[in-house]
Coordinates of C-alpha atoms in Angstrom, one line a residue:
M271 CA -17.5 -29.5 -125.8
K272 CA -20.5 -29.4 -125.7
K273 CA -21.8 -33.1 -126.5
M274 CA -19.0 -33.9 -123.9
K275 CA -20.9 -30.9 -121.3
K276 CA -24.1 -33.0 -122.5
I277 CA -22.6 -36.5 -122.2
F278 CA -21.3 -35.2 -118.1
A279 CA -24.3 -34.5 -118.0
V280 CA -26.4 -37.6 -119.2
I281 CA -23.7 -39.2 -116.0
L282 CA -24.2 -36.9 -113.3
S283 CA -27.6 -37.6 -114.0
L284 CA -27.1 -42.1 -114.3
A285 CA -25.0 -41.5 -111.6
M286 CA -27.4 -38.7 -109.0
V287 CA -30.8 -41.6 -109.2
L288 CA -28.5 -44.5 -109.1
G289 CA -27.8 -42.9 -105.6
M290 CA -30.5 -41.8 -104.5
S291 CA -32.0 -45.4 -106.4
M292 CA -29.5 -47.5 -103.7
T293 CA -30.5 -45.3 -100.4
A294 CA -34.3 -45.9 -100.9
F295 CA -32.8 -49.6 -99.7
A296 CA -33.1 -51.0 -96.8
T297 CA -30.0 -53.9 -96.0
E298 CA -31.4 -57.0 -96.9
V299 CA -30.5 -61.0 -97.1
G300 CA -31.9 -64.3 -97.2
T301 CA -33.3 -64.1 -101.2
K302 CA -37.1 -64.1 -101.8
A303 CA -39.1 -67.1 -102.8
D304 CA -42.7 -68.5 -103.1
G305 CA -43.7 -69.9 -99.4
T306 CA -41.4 -68.3 -97.2
A307 CA -41.4 -65.2 -95.4
S308 CA -40.3 -61.9 -94.7
L309 CA -39.1 -60.7 -90.8
T310 CA -38.4 -56.7 -91.0
V311 CA -37.2 -54.7 -88.1
N312 CA -37.0 -51.5 -87.0
G313 CA -36.3 -48.7 -85.3
L314 CA -32.7 -49.3 -85.0
V315 CA -30.0 -46.3 -84.2
P316 CA -29.4 -45.2 -88.0
G317 CA -26.3 -44.0 -88.1
E318 CA -25.2 -47.3 -85.5
E319 CA -23.4 -50.0 -86.9
T320 CA -25.6 -52.4 -85.0
T321 CA -25.0 -56.1 -85.8
V322 CA -28.8 -58.1 -86.3
S323 CA -28.7 -61.9 -86.1
I324 CA -32.8 -64.4 -86.2
Y325 CA -33.0 -67.2 -84.7
K326 CA -35.3 -69.7 -85.2
V327 CA -36.6 -71.3 -81.7
V328 CA -40.1 -72.3 -82.9
K329 CA -40.5 -75.5 -85.9
W330 CA -43.8 -76.2 -87.9
N331 CA -43.9 -79.4 -88.3
A332 CA -46.7 -79.3 -92.0
A333 CA -47.0 -83.0 -91.6
G334 CA -47.8 -83.9 -88.4
S335 CA -49.8 -80.2 -87.7
T336 CA -47.5 -79.4 -84.2
W337 CA -45.4 -77.2 -83.2
E338 CA -41.5 -78.0 -81.8
L339 CA -38.6 -76.7 -80.5
G340 CA -35.6 -75.2 -82.1
D341 CA -32.6 -76.6 -81.2
G342 CA -30.7 -75.6 -78.0
V343 CA -35.0 -74.3 -77.0
T344 CA -36.5 -75.9 -73.8
A345 CA -39.7 -76.3 -72.7
D346 CA -39.0 -73.8 -69.5
D347 CA -37.8 -71.2 -73.9
V348 CA -41.3 -72.3 -75.0
A349 CA -44.8 -73.8 -73.1
L350 CA -46.2 -75.8 -76.4
A351 CA -48.8 -76.9 -74.5
N352 CA -50.6 -73.0 -74.0
K353 CA -53.0 -72.4 -75.9
P354 CA -51.7 -69.9 -77.5
V355 CA -47.5 -71.2 -77.5
T356 CA -45.5 -68.5 -74.9
I357 CA -42.3 -68.1 -75.8
N358 CA -40.3 -66.3 -73.1
W359 CA -37.8 -63.9 -75.0
E360 CA -35.2 -63.2 -72.2
N361 CA -34.4 -66.7 -72.0
F362 CA -32.4 -66.6 -75.6
A363 CA -30.5 -64.0 -74.3
T364 CA -27.9 -65.5 -72.8
K365 CA -27.8 -69.1 -74.7
R366 CA -27.8 -67.8 -78.8
A367 CA -24.7 -69.7 -79.4
S368 CA -26.7 -73.5 -78.8
L369 CA -29.8 -71.6 -80.9
Q370 CA -30.4 -72.8 -84.6
Q371 CA -28.7 -68.8 -86.6
V372 CA -30.8 -68.5 -90.2
G373 CA -29.2 -65.4 -90.6
T374 CA -27.3 -61.9 -89.3
A375 CA -26.2 -58.7 -90.8
T376 CA -24.7 -55.8 -89.5
V377 CA -26.5 -52.1 -90.9
S378 CA -26.5 -48.8 -90.2
D379 CA -29.1 -47.2 -92.4
G380 CA -31.6 -48.2 -88.9
T381 CA -33.6 -51.3 -90.3
V382 CA -33.2 -54.4 -92.2
T383 CA -35.5 -57.2 -93.7
F384 CA -34.5 -61.1 -93.5
N385 CA -35.9 -63.0 -96.5
G386 CA -36.4 -67.1 -97.0
L387 CA -37.6 -67.6 -94.1
D388 CA -39.8 -71.0 -93.5
I389 CA -43.6 -70.7 -91.4
G390 CA -41.8 -70.4 -87.1
A391 CA -41.4 -67.7 -84.5
Y392 CA -37.5 -66.5 -84.3
Y393 CA -35.5 -64.8 -82.1
V394 CA -34.0 -61.6 -83.3
Y395 CA -31.1 -60.8 -81.3
A396 CA -28.9 -56.8 -82.1
Q397 CA -26.6 -55.0 -80.1
S398 CA -24.1 -51.9 -81.2
D399 CA -21.2 -50.8 -78.7
K400 CA -23.8 -47.9 -78.2
T401 CA -26.8 -49.1 -78.0
S402 CA -28.8 -52.3 -76.6
Y403 CA -31.3 -53.9 -77.9
N404 CA -34.6 -56.3 -75.9
P405 CA -34.2 -59.2 -76.7
M406 CA -37.2 -59.7 -79.1
G407 CA -38.6 -62.1 -81.8
E408 CA -41.6 -63.0 -83.5
A409 CA -44.3 -65.3 -85.5
V410 CA -44.4 -65.3 -89.2
Y411 CA -47.5 -67.2 -90.5
T412 CA -50.8 -66.3 -90.7
Y413 CA -54.0 -68.4 -91.4
D414 CA -55.6 -68.0 -95.2
E415 CA -59.5 -66.2 -95.0
N416 CA -60.1 -68.7 -97.9
T417 CA -59.2 -72.1 -96.7
G418 CA -58.4 -71.3 -93.0
L419 CA -54.8 -73.1 -94.0
M420 CA -51.5 -71.5 -92.2
K421 CA -49.5 -70.1 -94.0
P422 CA -46.1 -67.8 -93.9
A423 CA -47.2 -64.1 -93.9
D424 CA -44.2 -61.4 -93.2
K425 CA -44.0 -59.5 -90.0
T426 CA -42.1 -56.7 -89.3
I427 CA -40.2 -55.6 -86.0
D428 CA -39.6 -52.2 -84.2
A429 CA -36.8 -52.6 -82.0
K430 CA -37.1 -51.5 -78.7
G431 CA -33.3 -50.2 -76.2
S432 CA -33.3 -50.7 -73.1
T433 CA -30.1 -49.1 -72.8
Y434 CA -29.2 -46.0 -74.4
T435 CA -25.1 -44.7 -73.9
L436 CA -24.4 -41.0 -73.5
T437 CA -23.0 -38.8 -73.8
K438 CA -21.4 -35.5 -73.7
A439 CA -19.0 -32.6 -74.8
F440 CA -18.1 -29.6 -73.1
A441 CA -17.4 -27.1 -77.1
G442 CA -14.7 -24.2 -76.5
T443 CA -14.3 -20.9 -78.4
D444 CA -11.9 -22.6 -80.4
G445 CA -14.4 -25.6 -80.9
T446 CA -13.0 -27.8 -79.5
T447 CA -13.8 -30.7 -77.0
T448 CA -10.7 -31.4 -75.0
Y449 CA -10.4 -30.0 -71.8
Q450 CA -10.5 -26.3 -71.5
V451 CA -9.6 -24.2 -68.3
V452 CA -12.6 -21.3 -68.0
N453 CA -12.7 -18.0 -65.3
R454 CA -16.1 -17.6 -63.0
G455 CA -19.0 -16.2 -64.0
E456 CA -18.2 -17.3 -67.8
T457 CA -20.9 -19.0 -70.0
V458 CA -19.9 -22.6 -71.5
P459 CA -21.2 -24.8 -73.6
F460 CA -22.0 -28.9 -73.5
T461 CA -23.8 -31.5 -75.1
I462 CA -25.6 -34.4 -74.4
T463 CA -26.1 -36.9 -77.0
A464 CA -28.7 -39.5 -77.4
V465 CA -31.2 -41.5 -78.9
F466 CA -35.1 -41.5 -78.8
P467 CA -36.1 -44.7 -77.5
S468 CA -38.1 -47.5 -79.4
Y469 CA -41.3 -48.5 -77.0
D470 CA -43.5 -52.3 -77.7
K471 CA -46.7 -51.9 -78.9
D472 CA -47.8 -53.2 -75.8
A473 CA -45.7 -51.0 -74.3
T474 CA -47.2 -49.0 -70.5
D475 CA -43.8 -47.2 -69.8
R476 CA -43.5 -45.0 -72.8
E477 CA -41.8 -42.0 -70.6
F478 CA -38.1 -40.8 -71.7
Q479 CA -36.3 -38.1 -69.5
I480 CA -32.6 -36.5 -69.7
T481 CA -31.5 -35.0 -66.7
D482 CA -28.7 -32.7 -66.7
E483 CA -26.7 -32.0 -63.1
P484 CA -24.0 -28.9 -63.1
T485 CA -21.5 -28.4 -60.2
G486 CA -20.4 -25.4 -59.6
M487 CA -22.7 -23.5 -62.3
K488 CA -25.6 -22.8 -62.5
V489 CA -27.8 -23.6 -66.1
T490 CA -28.8 -20.6 -67.7
E491 CA -30.2 -21.9 -71.3
V492 CA -31.5 -25.3 -72.8
T493 CA -32.3 -26.4 -76.7
V494 CA -32.9 -29.7 -77.4
K495 CA -33.0 -31.1 -80.5
V496 CA -34.8 -34.1 -82.0
G497 CA -33.4 -35.9 -85.3
G498 CA -31.6 -32.2 -86.4
T499 CA -34.2 -30.5 -85.8
A500 CA -35.4 -27.9 -83.0
L501 CA -38.0 -28.3 -80.6
T502 CA -40.2 -25.6 -79.0
P503 CA -40.9 -26.3 -74.7
G504 CA -44.8 -26.8 -74.6
T505 CA -47.9 -29.7 -73.3
E506 CA -47.3 -31.4 -77.3
T507 CA -43.5 -31.6 -76.7
Y508 CA -41.4 -31.5 -73.7
S509 CA -40.8 -29.1 -70.3
L510 CA -37.6 -28.3 -68.5
V511 CA -38.3 -29.5 -64.4
S512 CA -36.2 -29.6 -61.4
V513 CA -35.8 -33.0 -59.0
N514 CA -36.3 -33.7 -56.6
N515 CA -34.5 -35.5 -53.6
D516 CA -35.5 -39.6 -54.4
G517 CA -35.0 -38.7 -58.5
S518 CA -38.5 -37.8 -59.1
D519 CA -39.9 -34.7 -61.3
G520 CA -40.3 -31.5 -59.3
D521 CA -41.5 -28.1 -59.8
P522 CA -41.3 -26.3 -63.6
I523 CA -38.5 -24.5 -63.7
T524 CA -37.7 -21.0 -65.9
L525 CA -34.4 -21.1 -66.9
P526 CA -31.4 -19.4 -65.3
A527 CA -31.9 -22.0 -62.5
E528 CA -30.3 -21.8 -58.9
K529 CA -26.7 -22.7 -58.3
G530 CA -25.9 -26.5 -58.8
Q531 CA -29.7 -27.6 -59.2
K532 CA -30.2 -30.2 -61.5
V533 CA -32.4 -29.6 -64.6
R534 CA -34.7 -32.1 -66.9
V535 CA -36.2 -32.9 -70.2
R536 CA -39.9 -34.4 -69.7
F537 CA -40.9 -35.2 -72.9
A538 CA -44.7 -35.2 -73.3
S539 CA -46.4 -38.4 -74.1
N540 CA -47.7 -37.1 -76.7
Y541 CA -44.6 -36.2 -78.3
I542 CA -43.7 -40.2 -77.8
G543 CA -46.9 -41.1 -79.2
E544 CA -47.4 -45.1 -79.5
N545 CA -46.2 -46.0 -83.4
N546 CA -42.6 -44.9 -82.2
T547 CA -42.3 -41.8 -84.4
H548 CA -39.5 -40.9 -83.2
A549 CA -37.8 -44.0 -82.4
G550 CA -33.7 -44.5 -83.1
Q551 CA -33.7 -40.9 -84.1
T552 CA -30.4 -38.1 -82.7
V553 CA -31.1 -36.2 -79.7
T554 CA -29.1 -33.5 -78.4
V555 CA -29.7 -31.2 -75.2
E556 CA -27.4 -28.4 -75.6
V557 CA -27.5 -26.7 -72.1
K558 CA -25.8 -23.1 -71.5
A559 CA -24.0 -23.4 -67.2
Q560 CA -22.7 -20.3 -66.1
I561 CA -19.6 -21.1 -64.4
T562 CA -20.7 -19.8 -59.9
D563 CA -17.4 -21.7 -58.7
A564 CA -14.2 -20.4 -58.7
A565 CA -11.7 -24.0 -58.3
T566 CA -14.4 -26.5 -60.3
F567 CA -16.9 -27.0 -61.9
A568 CA -18.6 -30.6 -62.9
N569 CA -21.8 -31.4 -65.2
K570 CA -23.5 -35.0 -65.7
A571 CA -26.8 -36.1 -67.8
S572 CA -28.6 -39.3 -67.3
S573 CA -31.9 -40.6 -68.6
D574 CA -33.6 -43.2 -67.7
K575 CA -33.4 -44.5 -71.0
G576 CA -30.0 -44.6 -70.6
N577 CA -27.1 -47.1 -69.2
N578 CA -24.4 -44.3 -68.6
T579 CA -24.3 -41.2 -66.7
P580 CA -21.2 -39.8 -68.7
E581 CA -19.3 -36.5 -67.4
V582 CA -17.4 -33.1 -68.0
N583 CA -15.0 -32.7 -65.6
G584 CA -13.0 -28.7 -65.3
K585 CA -10.9 -26.5 -63.8
L586 CA -10.5 -22.7 -62.9
G587 CA -6.7 -20.9 -63.1
S588 CA -5.7 -19.2 -60.0
I589 CA -2.5 -16.9 -59.2
T590 CA -0.9 -17.1 -55.8
I591 CA 1.4 -13.9 -54.2
N592 CA 3.7 -14.6 -51.9
K593 CA 5.6 -11.6 -50.6
Y594 CA 8.8 -11.8 -49.1
D595 CA 12.0 -9.5 -47.6
E596 CA 14.3 -8.7 -49.1
N597 CA 16.3 -12.0 -47.9
Y598 CA 14.2 -13.6 -49.9
K599 CA 15.8 -16.9 -51.6
A600 CA 14.4 -19.0 -54.0
D601 CA 15.9 -22.5 -52.7
A602 CA 15.1 -21.1 -49.1
T603 CA 12.6 -22.7 -46.1
D604 CA 12.4 -19.9 -43.9
N605 CA 12.2 -17.0 -45.7
K606 CA 10.3 -14.1 -43.8
L607 CA 6.5 -13.4 -45.7
L608 CA 5.9 -9.4 -45.0
A609 CA 2.3 -9.1 -44.2
G610 CA -0.5 -6.6 -45.9
A611 CA 0.9 -5.5 -49.3
E612 CA -1.7 -5.1 -51.5
F613 CA -1.7 -6.0 -55.8
S614 CA -4.1 -5.9 -59.2
I615 CA -5.3 -7.6 -61.3
A616 CA -5.4 -7.9 -65.1
P617 CA -5.2 -9.9 -68.4
K618 CA -1.9 -8.6 -70.6
D619 CA -2.3 -5.3 -72.0
G620 CA -6.5 -5.5 -70.3
A621 CA -8.7 -3.7 -67.5
K622 CA -8.2 -4.4 -63.6
I623 CA -10.1 -7.1 -62.3
Q624 CA -12.4 -6.8 -59.5
F625 CA -12.6 -9.5 -57.3
V626 CA -14.9 -10.8 -53.7
Y627 CA -13.1 -11.6 -50.7
V628 CA -13.4 -15.2 -50.1
G629 CA -11.9 -15.5 -46.7
E630 CA -9.0 -16.1 -45.0
E631 CA -7.7 -20.1 -45.2
G632 CA -4.9 -20.8 -42.6
N633 CA -2.2 -17.6 -42.9
T634 CA -3.8 -17.4 -47.0
S635 CA -5.7 -14.6 -48.4
I636 CA -8.3 -16.1 -50.3
Y637 CA -10.0 -14.1 -53.4
K638 CA -12.3 -15.0 -56.3
K639 CA -13.2 -13.0 -59.5
A640 CA -16.6 -11.0 -59.4
T641 CA -19.0 -12.5 -61.8
A642 CA -20.9 -9.9 -63.9
E643 CA -23.9 -9.9 -61.5
E644 CA -22.3 -9.5 -58.8
I645 CA -20.0 -6.4 -60.0
A646 CA -24.1 -5.1 -60.8
D647 CA -24.8 -5.8 -57.0
N648 CA -24.1 -3.1 -55.2
N649 CA -25.1 -4.9 -51.6
I650 CA -21.7 -7.4 -52.6
A651 CA -17.8 -5.1 -52.1
K652 CA -15.7 -5.7 -55.2
V653 CA -12.2 -4.1 -55.0
T654 CA -9.3 -4.3 -57.2
N655 CA -7.0 -4.7 -55.3
I656 CA -5.7 -7.5 -53.5
V657 CA -4.7 -7.9 -49.4
A658 CA -1.4 -10.1 -48.8
K659 CA -3.4 -10.0 -45.4
N660 CA -0.5 -12.4 -44.0
G661 CA 1.7 -12.6 -46.4
T662 CA 0.4 -14.6 -48.9
V663 CA -2.6 -13.7 -51.2
V664 CA -4.7 -16.6 -53.9
A665 CA -6.9 -15.0 -56.8
K666 CA -9.4 -17.8 -58.2
G667 CA -11.5 -17.5 -60.9
L668 CA -8.9 -16.8 -63.7
D669 CA -9.2 -18.3 -67.5
D670 CA -5.7 -19.6 -68.5
G671 CA -3.4 -16.8 -70.5
E672 CA -1.3 -14.5 -69.7
Y673 CA -1.6 -11.5 -66.7
E674 CA -0.2 -9.0 -65.7
I675 CA 0.3 -8.7 -61.6
V676 CA 0.8 -4.4 -59.9
E677 CA 1.9 -4.1 -56.0
E678 CA -0.3 -1.8 -55.1
K679 CA 1.3 -0.8 -52.1
A680 CA 4.8 -2.3 -50.5
P681 CA 4.4 -3.2 -46.2
A682 CA 5.3 -0.4 -43.9
G683 CA 9.6 0.2 -44.1
Y684 CA 9.3 -1.2 -47.7
S685 CA 9.8 -0.4 -51.3
V686 CA 7.0 -1.0 -54.5
V687 CA 8.7 -3.4 -57.1
E688 CA 7.7 -4.5 -60.9
V689 CA 7.2 -8.2 -60.7
P690 CA 7.1 -10.2 -63.6
N691 CA 3.5 -11.3 -65.9
V692 CA 2.5 -14.6 -65.0
T693 CA 0.7 -17.2 -67.0
I694 CA -2.1 -19.5 -65.9
A695 CA -1.6 -22.8 -68.5
N696 CA -4.4 -24.7 -70.7
G697 CA -4.6 -28.4 -68.4
D698 CA -4.5 -29.8 -65.5
N699 CA -2.5 -27.6 -63.3
P700 CA -3.7 -24.2 -63.7
V701 CA -2.3 -22.3 -61.7
A702 CA 0.6 -19.7 -61.1
T703 CA 2.8 -18.5 -59.0
A704 CA 4.9 -15.3 -58.4
N705 CA 7.6 -14.6 -55.5
V706 CA 7.6 -11.0 -54.4
A707 CA 11.0 -9.7 -52.7
D708 CA 11.1 -6.2 -51.5
S709 CA 13.7 -4.0 -50.4
K710 CA 13.8 -1.5 -47.0
L711 CA 14.2 2.2 -47.4
H712 CA 17.1 3.7 -46.4
S713 CA 16.7 5.8 -42.7
L714 CA 16.2 9.2 -42.8
P715 CA 16.0 11.7 -39.4
H716 CA 12.8 11.3 -37.0
T717 CA 10.9 14.4 -36.8
G718 CA 12.0 16.4 -33.9
G719 CA 16.0 14.3 -33.0
M720 CA 19.1 16.1 -32.4
G721 CA 19.4 17.2 -36.3
T722 CA 21.5 19.2 -35.3
T723 CA 21.3 21.4 -32.4
L724 CA 24.0 19.1 -31.4
F725 CA 26.5 21.1 -34.0
T726 CA 25.4 24.8 -33.5
I727 CA 25.4 23.4 -29.0
A728 CA 29.4 23.0 -30.4
G729 CA 29.6 25.5 -32.1
C730 CA 28.5 27.9 -29.0
A731 CA 30.4 26.3 -26.9
I732 CA 33.1 26.8 -29.2
M733 CA 33.1 30.4 -29.4
V734 CA 32.7 31.2 -25.4
A735 CA 36.0 29.8 -25.4
A736 CA 37.5 31.7 -27.5
A737 CA 35.9 34.9 -26.0
G738 CA 37.3 34.2 -23.3
F739 CA 40.6 33.3 -24.5
F740 CA 40.4 36.9 -26.2
F741 CA 39.8 38.5 -22.9
A742 CA 41.6 36.7 -20.8
S743 CA 44.7 38.3 -22.6
R744 CA 43.5 41.9 -23.0
K745 CA 44.3 41.3 -18.5
R746 CA 47.7 40.2 -18.9
V747 CA 48.2 42.7 -21.4
N748 CA 47.1 46.1 -19.7
K749 CA 49.2 44.6 -16.7

């Protein structure tokens, strides 16, 4: 048994070594050979399946000691008469089908090497589902220091992404990124994912920013990670700035930001550097934002290196309460609304919710759930009883779930009744409605009314009449 354990340990060690050695080698296409060159493409996005193809666009005629145009290449693409030769790499992007392809590969580890190349110039095409790369190319030759003659030379290209796809997700408390209803005042997390761009060696626009644009909310916290490492904001990493109306950088921002204020992550030039140190690394911007609107919210991301603007939209729940008289019928269209009823709302088995009065929309009274800041602000009026001034009241800014409704005060002349619980569903229509029908109170005599007065008068009249008859009968007997 001990020998078996030793054998398994040796096998496991060999497997680990083999695995490590396998990951140490980049993808290679073709065979290395004397008298040929290699072209390595770096800076591709790791983890993305990227198709990389190379095309020979300039040939070397050793016998005639001259450069020649490759298949499908015209003088508009390559100016051989210029010294040095000029190549318009961007011209080849739309004519790849007519060029001479000498190698292709699909890689996901961020790099690929093409071997066995003759002296010449090669156009490199790279594309993934999420990232488009600028047209690029390289000539694989150099001059021998001793003989002064041309010879093959291995070269390396750093791929520069021209456009990157951003993704944005809203993760609820259960960890999912599916649609979820939230309540007003809740702080919700959003994640923006991008790829750190690469830059040409002669690039002058070494800038990179990601902007978060909230609607119906305010940004309270931002965390930036590059390659899985969290960065501390500063002059050597990144800064948070506002965004002017023309899209330019505004003033530095101290969080929490104002409601609806755009927040931009501006990477420092020192962090971007000149050696593409972070090129191809995954960038995540984790944004936390507090919901300030009572009905909807949206959060959009953009970048100066992005080719899309992903947006997450959501809604908040609401409860509509209609107060009717005792003749209410569910299928009727002429039900009579009663004015002045008051209701309280609470999550099932929870405390009554505090609301802020918004105003009247037509004949509907509107209230919104108070945020923690509003509850703490003594200058803002809060209520637990919401009033159906004209018979209908709407409570906005609620989370999904079951709610208890209590009729705290009935309209004049009507009795308080029990109201069934309602449920706000998690989905695209988070609305619940409670139709409440009241009963009239029993009629009572008015204070200071007739009461027993009539009966007293009648009784007295009968007594007087009886006394009259008594004395009249005595008088007749005496005669």
